[in-house]
Tab-separated table of C-alpha atoms in Angstrom:
chain	number	residue	atom	x	y	z
A	680	MET	CA	0.088	-0.099	0.148
A	681	TYR	CA	1.371	3.390	-0.424
A	682	ARG	CA	1.185	6.738	1.484
A	683	ILE	CA	1.299	10.189	-0.423
A	684	ARG	CA	2.078	13.488	1.123
A	685	PRO	CA	1.432	16.504	-0.769
A	686	ILE	CA	4.306	18.388	-1.292
A	687	PHE	CA	3.107	21.157	-4.176
A	688	THR	CA	0.245	21.581	-6.688
A	689	LYS	CA	0.458	24.069	-9.525
A	690	ILE	CA	-1.749	25.914	-12.348
A	691	LEU	CA	0.944	25.665	-15.215
A	692	SER	CA	2.169	29.214	-16.723
A	693	ARG	CA	3.225	29.662	-19.949
A	694	THR	CA	6.626	29.650	-19.561
A	695	ASP	CA	6.447	26.342	-16.953
A	696	VAL	CA	5.104	24.761	-20.293
A	697	LYS	CA	7.562	26.426	-22.866
A	698	HIS	CA	10.680	26.719	-21.144
A	699	ARG	CA	11.236	25.145	-17.294
A	700	MET	CA	8.943	24.955	-14.224
A	701	THR	CA	9.404	27.310	-11.228
A	702	ILE	CA	8.994	25.775	-8.140
A	703	PRO	CA	7.587	27.993	-5.094
A	704	MET	CA	9.896	28.801	-2.809
A	705	ASP	CA	7.440	27.549	0.305
A	706	SER	CA	8.087	24.027	-1.225
A	707	PHE	CA	12.277	24.424	-2.271
A	708	ASN	CA	13.106	22.969	0.888
A	709	VAL	CA	12.201	19.870	0.239
A	710	PHE	CA	14.605	19.667	-2.741
A	711	GLN	CA	18.045	19.338	-1.243
A	712	ILE	CA	20.713	21.107	-3.429
A	713	PRO	CA	24.194	19.521	-2.008
A	714	GLN	CA	26.184	23.080	-0.600
A	715	GLY	CA	28.013	24.232	-3.230
A	716	LYS	CA	26.006	22.824	-6.516
A	717	HIS	CA	23.139	24.831	-8.015
A	718	SER	CA	21.507	21.800	-9.542
A	719	LYS	CA	20.439	18.320	-8.847
A	720	ARG	CA	18.309	15.408	-10.649
A	721	PHE	CA	15.471	13.947	-8.756
A	722	VAL	CA	13.439	10.628	-10.086
A	723	PHE	CA	9.508	11.139	-9.710
A	724	ILE	CA	6.896	8.667	-10.274
A	725	ASP	CA	4.208	9.314	-11.964
A	726	MET	CA	0.631	8.656	-10.143
A	727	ILE	CA	-1.280	7.523	-13.076
A	728	ASP	CA	1.004	6.236	-15.806
A	729	THR	CA	2.102	2.898	-13.764
A	730	GLY	CA	4.773	4.256	-11.862
A	731	ARG	CA	6.982	5.586	-15.013
A	732	PRO	CA	9.686	7.291	-13.435
A	733	TRP	CA	10.724	11.052	-14.939
A	734	SER	CA	13.604	12.539	-14.079
A	735	PHE	CA	14.009	16.331	-13.647
A	736	ARG	CA	16.583	18.843	-12.813
A	737	CYS	CA	16.476	21.133	-10.077
A	738	SER	CA	18.712	24.182	-10.420
A	739	THR	CA	19.083	27.521	-8.869
A	740	ARG	CA	20.638	30.742	-10.050
A	741	LYS	CA	24.200	30.477	-9.021
A	742	LYS	CA	25.356	34.114	-8.199
A	743	ASP	CA	22.163	35.538	-6.407
A	744	VAL	CA	20.896	35.968	-3.202
A	745	TYR	CA	17.481	35.010	-4.187
A	746	PRO	CA	17.825	31.048	-5.488
A	747	LYS	CA	14.704	30.941	-8.153
A	748	PRO	CA	14.807	27.205	-8.286
A	749	VAL	CA	13.151	25.868	-11.160
A	750	PHE	CA	12.714	21.849	-12.682
A	751	SER	CA	14.605	22.316	-16.188
A	752	SER	CA	15.959	18.987	-18.140
A	753	GLY	CA	13.577	16.195	-18.438
A	754	TRP	CA	10.900	18.668	-17.345
A	755	ILE	CA	9.574	19.702	-20.989
A	756	LYS	CA	9.415	16.377	-22.280
A	757	TYR	CA	6.966	15.237	-19.018
A	758	VAL	CA	4.833	18.316	-20.391
A	759	ARG	CA	4.888	17.273	-24.131
A	760	ARG	CA	4.340	13.890	-23.216
A	761	LYS	CA	1.549	14.717	-21.228
A	762	GLY	CA	0.163	17.505	-23.662
A	763	LEU	CA	0.244	20.112	-20.796
A	764	GLY	CA	-0.719	23.231	-21.699
A	765	GLU	CA	-0.973	26.494	-20.295
A	766	GLY	CA	-3.723	26.240	-17.336
A	767	ASP	CA	-3.377	22.665	-16.296
A	768	LYS	CA	-2.378	21.608	-13.646
A	769	VAL	CA	0.916	19.319	-12.063
A	770	SER	CA	0.970	18.096	-8.500
A	771	PHE	CA	3.961	17.032	-6.343
A	772	PHE	CA	3.772	14.082	-4.103
A	773	PHE	CA	6.001	12.312	-1.376
A	774	VAL	CA	5.379	8.623	-2.109
A	775	GLU	CA	6.378	5.720	0.415
A	776	LYS	CA	5.282	2.071	-0.188
A	777	ASP	CA	4.816	-0.144	2.877
A	778	GLY	CA	7.828	-2.486	2.796
A	779	GLU	CA	10.074	-0.199	1.247
A	780	GLU	CA	12.893	1.832	3.101
A	781	GLY	CA	12.696	5.759	2.549
A	782	LEU	CA	10.666	8.496	0.592
A	783	ARG	CA	10.407	8.470	-3.000
A	784	PHE	CA	9.022	12.025	-4.886
A	785	GLY	CA	5.153	11.534	-7.067
A	786	VAL	CA	3.966	13.806	-9.955
A	787	GLN	CA	0.730	13.719	-11.112
A	788	ALA	CA	-0.412	15.842	-14.142
A	789	GLN	CA	-4.348	16.888	-14.750
A	790	LYS	CA	-5.557	18.709	-17.848
A	791	LYS	CA	-8.091	21.795	-17.412
A	792	LEU	CA	-11.724	21.056	-18.479
A	793	ARG	CA	-14.398	23.635	-19.460
A	794	LEU	CA	-17.907	21.761	-18.432
A	795	TRP	CA	-21.041	23.706	-18.015
A	796	GLY	CA	-19.223	27.000	-17.037
A	797	LYS	CA	-17.484	25.116	-14.265
A	798	ASP	CA	-13.524	24.172	-14.086
A	799	CYS	CA	-13.162	20.203	-14.489
A	800	TRP	CA	-9.641	18.553	-13.718
A	801	THR	CA	-8.892	15.090	-15.763
A	802	THR	CA	-5.861	13.376	-16.140
A	803	PRO	CA	-4.125	13.048	-19.089
A	804	PHE	CA	-3.726	9.493	-21.107
């Protein structure tokens, strides 16, 4: 059995789907980048696509007091595979599996649909 804890959910902007996804600063401490480095790769389990792994590089500015963290390498490939666009939603999670040690990261994409004047969310295929 899996236990899932949310890290953050974000409505995607134009920049998020065309170039790189900015990470909210209040969630950045989850992604531990070693001292003296400005990037690190993280593997995320696709929560919809039968646990498929996705690798995203989390990076920060090299010479700025404000780090402005982003997911870059690997992120746009995920966006294209899922057919995501501006206004769609993505959620990130901590995932624990019974019988296994340690935490994993999970990711789930949702497409925005407008039905009868209301926003609805569905998972992409």
